[in-house]
mmCIF file of C-alpha atoms in Angstrom:
data_model
loop_
_atom_site.group_PDB
_atom_site.id
_atom_site.type_symbol
_atom_site.label_atom_id
_atom_site.label_comp_id
_atom_site.label_asym_id
_atom_site.label_seq_id
_atom_site.Cartn_x
_atom_site.Cartn_y
_atom_site.Cartn_z
ATOM 1 C CA MET A 1 40.226 -28.709 60.083
ATOM 2 C CA CYS A 2 40.778 -31.745 57.259
ATOM 3 C CA CYS A 3 40.188 -34.700 59.285
ATOM 4 C CA PHE A 4 40.056 -38.046 57.666
ATOM 5 C CA CYS A 5 37.923 -40.279 59.923
ATOM 6 C CA PRO A 6 35.209 -42.219 58.201
ATOM 7 C CA SER A 7 32.658 -39.708 59.301
ATOM 8 C CA CYS A 8 34.419 -36.576 57.848
ATOM 9 C CA ILE A 9 35.319 -38.678 54.848
ATOM 10 C CA ASP A 10 31.561 -39.216 54.325
ATOM 11 C CA GLU A 11 31.098 -35.518 54.603
ATOM 12 C CA ASP A 12 28.938 -36.122 58.054
ATOM 13 C CA TRP A 13 30.826 -33.614 60.023
ATOM 14 C CA ASP A 14 28.817 -33.844 63.147
ATOM 15 C CA ASN A 15 29.861 -37.142 63.841
ATOM 16 C CA CYS A 16 33.632 -36.559 63.690
ATOM 17 C CA SER A 17 35.691 -39.161 65.579
ATOM 18 C CA ASN A 18 38.380 -36.656 66.154
ATOM 19 C CA PHE A 19 36.632 -33.574 67.108
ATOM 20 C CA GLU A 20 38.621 -33.160 70.398
ATOM 21 C CA TYR A 21 41.675 -32.570 68.595
ATOM 22 C CA THR A 22 40.462 -30.828 65.848
ATOM 23 C CA GLY A 23 38.100 -28.414 67.921
ATOM 24 C CA PRO A 24 35.848 -25.907 66.496
ATOM 25 C CA TRP A 25 35.877 -24.465 62.876
ATOM 26 C CA THR A 26 34.137 -22.151 60.612
ATOM 27 C CA LEU A 27 33.452 -23.042 57.086
ATOM 28 C CA HIS A 28 34.725 -20.133 54.788
ATOM 29 C CA ASN A 29 33.511 -20.571 51.097
ATOM 30 C CA VAL A 30 36.409 -19.572 48.930
ATOM 31 C CA HIS A 31 34.907 -18.322 45.435
ATOM 32 C CA PRO A 32 36.407 -17.105 41.803
ATOM 33 C CA ARG A 33 37.076 -13.783 41.815
ATOM 34 C CA LYS A 34 34.053 -13.017 39.863
ATOM 35 C CA PRO A 35 30.999 -14.993 39.729
ATOM 36 C CA ALA A 36 30.672 -17.105 36.405
ATOM 37 C CA ASP A 37 29.064 -20.367 35.066
ATOM 38 C CA VAL A 38 31.742 -23.306 35.260
ATOM 39 C CA VAL A 39 33.570 -24.115 32.018
ATOM 40 C CA ASP A 40 34.679 -27.676 31.157
ATOM 41 C CA TYR A 41 35.814 -29.803 28.488
ATOM 42 C CA VAL A 42 32.339 -31.442 28.285
ATOM 43 C CA ASP A 43 30.753 -28.341 27.907
ATOM 44 C CA ALA A 44 33.083 -27.265 25.063
ATOM 45 C CA ILE A 45 32.340 -30.673 23.406
ATOM 46 C CA GLY A 46 28.417 -30.128 23.668
ATOM 47 C CA HIS A 47 29.000 -27.220 21.614
ATOM 48 C CA GLY A 48 29.615 -29.357 18.346
ATOM 49 C CA GLN A 49 33.048 -27.128 17.517
ATOM 50 C CA GLY A 50 35.735 -28.788 16.250
ATOM 51 C CA ILE A 51 38.131 -29.940 18.908
ATOM 52 C CA GLY A 52 41.592 -29.490 18.330
ATOM 53 C CA ASP A 53 44.119 -28.298 21.058
ATOM 54 C CA GLN A 54 44.009 -24.605 19.805
ATOM 55 C CA TRP A 55 40.382 -24.828 20.060
ATOM 56 C CA VAL A 56 40.403 -25.759 23.747
ATOM 57 C CA GLU A 57 42.844 -23.703 24.968
ATOM 58 C CA GLY A 58 41.058 -20.488 23.493
ATOM 59 C CA THR A 59 37.718 -21.524 24.873
ATOM 60 C CA ILE A 60 38.586 -22.814 27.921
ATOM 61 C CA ALA A 61 42.005 -21.291 29.688
ATOM 62 C CA ASP A 62 40.956 -17.896 27.863
ATOM 63 C CA VAL A 63 38.506 -17.334 30.631
ATOM 64 C CA VAL A 64 40.662 -17.921 33.691
ATOM 65 C CA GLU A 65 41.084 -14.801 35.519
ATOM 66 C CA VAL A 66 43.600 -14.002 38.332
ATOM 67 C CA GLY A 67 41.774 -15.549 41.661
ATOM 68 C CA ASP A 68 40.022 -18.491 39.739
ATOM 69 C CA PHE A 69 40.559 -22.054 40.523
ATOM 70 C CA PHE A 70 40.999 -24.072 37.588
ATOM 71 C CA ALA A 71 41.866 -28.001 36.885
ATOM 72 C CA VAL A 72 44.795 -29.234 34.824
ATOM 73 C CA GLU A 73 45.491 -32.589 33.503
ATOM 74 C CA ALA A 74 48.416 -34.154 35.146
ATOM 75 C CA GLU A 75 51.257 -35.410 33.215
ATOM 76 C CA TRP A 76 51.707 -38.906 33.578
ATOM 77 C CA PRO A 77 53.785 -40.556 35.533
ATOM 78 C CA ASN A 78 53.975 -38.060 38.397
ATOM 79 C CA ASP A 79 55.398 -38.450 41.702
ATOM 80 C CA TYR A 80 51.878 -38.339 43.673
ATOM 81 C CA SER A 81 49.811 -40.574 41.335
ATOM 82 C CA ALA A 82 47.840 -37.494 40.519
ATOM 83 C CA GLU A 83 45.235 -37.674 37.465
ATOM 84 C CA PHE A 84 44.830 -33.872 37.611
ATOM 85 C CA TRP A 85 46.075 -30.598 39.531
ATOM 86 C CA ILE A 86 44.152 -27.765 40.690
ATOM 87 C CA LEU A 87 45.784 -24.187 40.629
ATOM 88 C CA GLN A 88 44.559 -20.541 41.556
ATOM 89 C CA CYS A 89 45.375 -18.221 38.859
ATOM 90 C CA THR A 90 47.918 -15.635 39.537
ATOM 91 C CA LYS A 91 48.625 -14.672 35.627
ATOM 92 C CA PRO A 92 46.241 -15.445 33.083
ATOM 93 C CA LEU A 93 46.705 -17.026 29.508
ATOM 94 C CA HIS A 94 49.448 -15.532 28.087
ATOM 95 C CA VAL A 95 52.178 -16.242 25.503
ATOM 96 C CA LEU A 96 55.818 -16.681 26.228
ATOM 97 C CA ALA A 97 58.365 -14.567 24.645
ATOM 98 C CA ASP A 98 61.061 -16.968 25.606
ATOM 99 C CA THR A 99 61.677 -20.558 26.353
ATOM 100 C CA ILE A 100 61.431 -21.363 30.234
ATOM 101 C CA THR A 101 62.113 -24.085 32.621
ATOM 102 C CA ASP A 102 59.582 -23.588 35.645
ATOM 103 C CA PRO A 103 60.568 -24.729 39.163
ATOM 104 C CA TYR A 104 59.175 -28.095 38.786
ATOM 105 C CA GLY A 105 61.458 -28.889 35.762
ATOM 106 C CA GLU A 106 58.744 -28.705 33.050
ATOM 107 C CA THR A 107 60.170 -26.636 29.833
ATOM 108 C CA HIS A 108 57.728 -24.395 28.172
ATOM 109 C CA GLU A 109 58.639 -23.265 24.412
ATOM 110 C CA GLU A 110 58.610 -19.778 23.030
ATOM 111 C CA GLY A 111 55.573 -19.055 21.597
ATOM 112 C CA SER A 112 53.188 -21.444 24.125
ATOM 113 C CA SER A 113 50.378 -20.398 25.718
ATOM 114 C CA VAL A 114 50.451 -21.060 29.659
ATOM 115 C CA LEU A 115 48.853 -19.860 32.759
ATOM 116 C CA GLU A 116 50.461 -19.540 36.173
ATOM 117 C CA GLY A 117 49.007 -20.583 39.559
ATOM 118 C CA ILE A 118 49.366 -21.488 43.159
ATOM 119 C CA TRP A 119 49.576 -25.478 43.247
ATOM 120 C CA TYR A 120 46.945 -27.140 45.380
ATOM 121 C CA GLN A 121 47.748 -30.778 46.024
ATOM 122 C CA GLN A 122 45.245 -33.535 46.986
ATOM 123 C CA PHE A 123 46.004 -34.784 50.297
ATOM 124 C CA GLY A 124 44.913 -37.946 52.585
ATOM 125 C CA LYS A 125 42.198 -40.634 51.839
ATOM 126 C CA SER A 126 39.926 -38.452 50.647
ATOM 127 C CA PRO A 127 39.506 -37.427 47.118
ATOM 128 C CA THR A 128 38.123 -33.840 48.001
ATOM 129 C CA CYS A 129 40.669 -32.741 50.536
ATOM 130 C CA PHE A 130 43.527 -30.421 49.035
ATOM 131 C CA VAL A 131 46.233 -28.284 50.760
ATOM 132 C CA ARG A 132 47.696 -25.473 49.660
ATOM 133 C CA TYR A 133 51.408 -25.211 49.988
ATOM 134 C CA ASP A 134 52.590 -21.401 50.577
ATOM 135 C CA SER A 135 56.057 -21.828 50.190
ATOM 136 C CA SER A 136 56.039 -23.399 46.711
ATOM 137 C CA PRO A 137 57.056 -21.898 43.982
ATOM 138 C CA LEU A 138 54.330 -20.591 41.381
ATOM 139 C CA SER A 139 53.472 -23.347 38.627
ATOM 140 C CA VAL A 140 53.417 -22.552 34.992
ATOM 141 C CA VAL A 141 50.947 -24.537 33.159
ATOM 142 C CA ALA A 142 50.480 -25.262 29.397
ATOM 143 C CA ALA A 143 47.166 -23.954 28.397
ATOM 144 C CA ARG A 144 46.297 -27.054 26.478
ATOM 145 C CA ARG A 145 45.909 -29.171 29.835
ATOM 146 C CA VAL A 146 43.251 -27.121 31.200
ATOM 147 C CA ILE A 147 40.198 -29.465 31.343
ATOM 148 C CA HIS A 148 37.971 -27.422 34.263
ATOM 149 C CA VAL A 149 37.491 -23.742 35.213
ATOM 150 C CA ARG A 150 36.271 -21.434 37.757
ATOM 151 C CA PHE A 151 34.963 -23.599 40.482
ATOM 152 C CA ALA A 152 34.953 -22.974 44.432
ATOM 153 C CA LEU A 153 37.008 -24.555 47.165
ATOM 154 C CA LEU A 154 35.971 -24.765 50.722
ATOM 155 C CA ALA A 155 38.257 -23.584 53.322
ATOM 156 C CA THR A 156 38.524 -26.230 56.148
ATOM 157 C CA GLY A 157 41.175 -25.240 58.325
ATOM 158 C CA VAL A 158 45.162 -26.178 58.553
ATOM 159 C CA SER A 159 46.513 -29.357 58.155
ATOM 160 C CA ARG A 160 50.365 -30.069 58.673
ATOM 161 C CA ASN A 161 50.438 -26.348 58.685
ATOM 162 C CA SER A 162 49.359 -25.687 55.522
ATOM 163 C CA PRO A 163 45.678 -24.089 54.322
ATOM 164 C CA SER A 164 43.143 -27.095 53.792
ATOM 165 C CA PHE A 165 40.384 -27.069 51.340
ATOM 166 C CA LYS A 166 37.697 -29.613 50.138
ATOM 167 C CA LEU A 167 36.702 -29.779 46.726
ATOM 168 C CA PRO A 168 32.636 -30.088 46.821
ATOM 169 C CA SER A 169 32.142 -33.904 45.206
ATOM 170 C CA ASP A 170 29.717 -32.796 42.590
ATOM 171 C CA THR A 171 32.824 -30.446 41.257
ATOM 172 C CA LEU A 172 35.185 -33.524 41.834
ATOM 173 C CA ASP A 173 32.912 -35.390 39.414
ATOM 174 C CA ALA A 174 32.821 -32.804 36.649
ATOM 175 C CA ILE A 175 36.318 -32.560 36.931
ATOM 176 C CA LEU A 176 36.818 -36.657 36.724
ATOM 177 C CA ALA A 177 34.374 -36.336 33.618
ATOM 178 C CA SER A 178 36.179 -33.809 31.862
ATOM 179 C CA LEU A 179 39.268 -35.718 32.064
ATOM 180 C CA GLN A 180 37.801 -38.534 30.636
ATOM 181 C CA ARG A 181 36.432 -36.760 27.757
ATOM 182 C CA SER A 182 39.937 -35.063 27.524
ATOM 183 C CA GLU A 183 41.372 -38.653 27.455
ATOM 184 C CA GLU A 184 39.308 -40.090 24.820
ATOM 185 C CA THR A 185 39.229 -36.790 22.371
ATOM 186 C CA ARG A 186 43.173 -37.015 22.532
ATOM 187 C CA SER A 187 43.456 -40.770 21.742
ATOM 188 C CA THR A 188 41.069 -40.452 18.594
#
């Protein structure tokens, strides 16, 4: 279920005004393949190391493993007005042997550090609701754009024939803080 009534948006599931249409549901937690502490841009800054793009790549993107969820800073402008994307890793950090253009038109140069994953898109009015499009091609993402890794998405059912998920509010807050810190660091 991924309902957008006022009660569900406020996470008051018992008072869903659309329960008769959504029916009963079971909550399934989707966790990274291996338990790990959340690593994000804010944590990296806190260690007092030099913060160049290469340092962030090696520290944050390098810990992502197949099955892990990770957030990346969205290129702006984009068709969805998204500040960040969520992906589930299908191929961890690697260096490209050739220049490639991914299915979304983004070109990645030979020698670039990238990750690959399944794309999750924010859906509806709630900033914590995401859908996974099984039919969408795998995304290739520059490692320098990774801002938050190893967090859980909570399965909520199906919306528009695609699996839907809820991003916990505290994880959303941490991703937004990482995004803000990333933008501040890149602008200095």
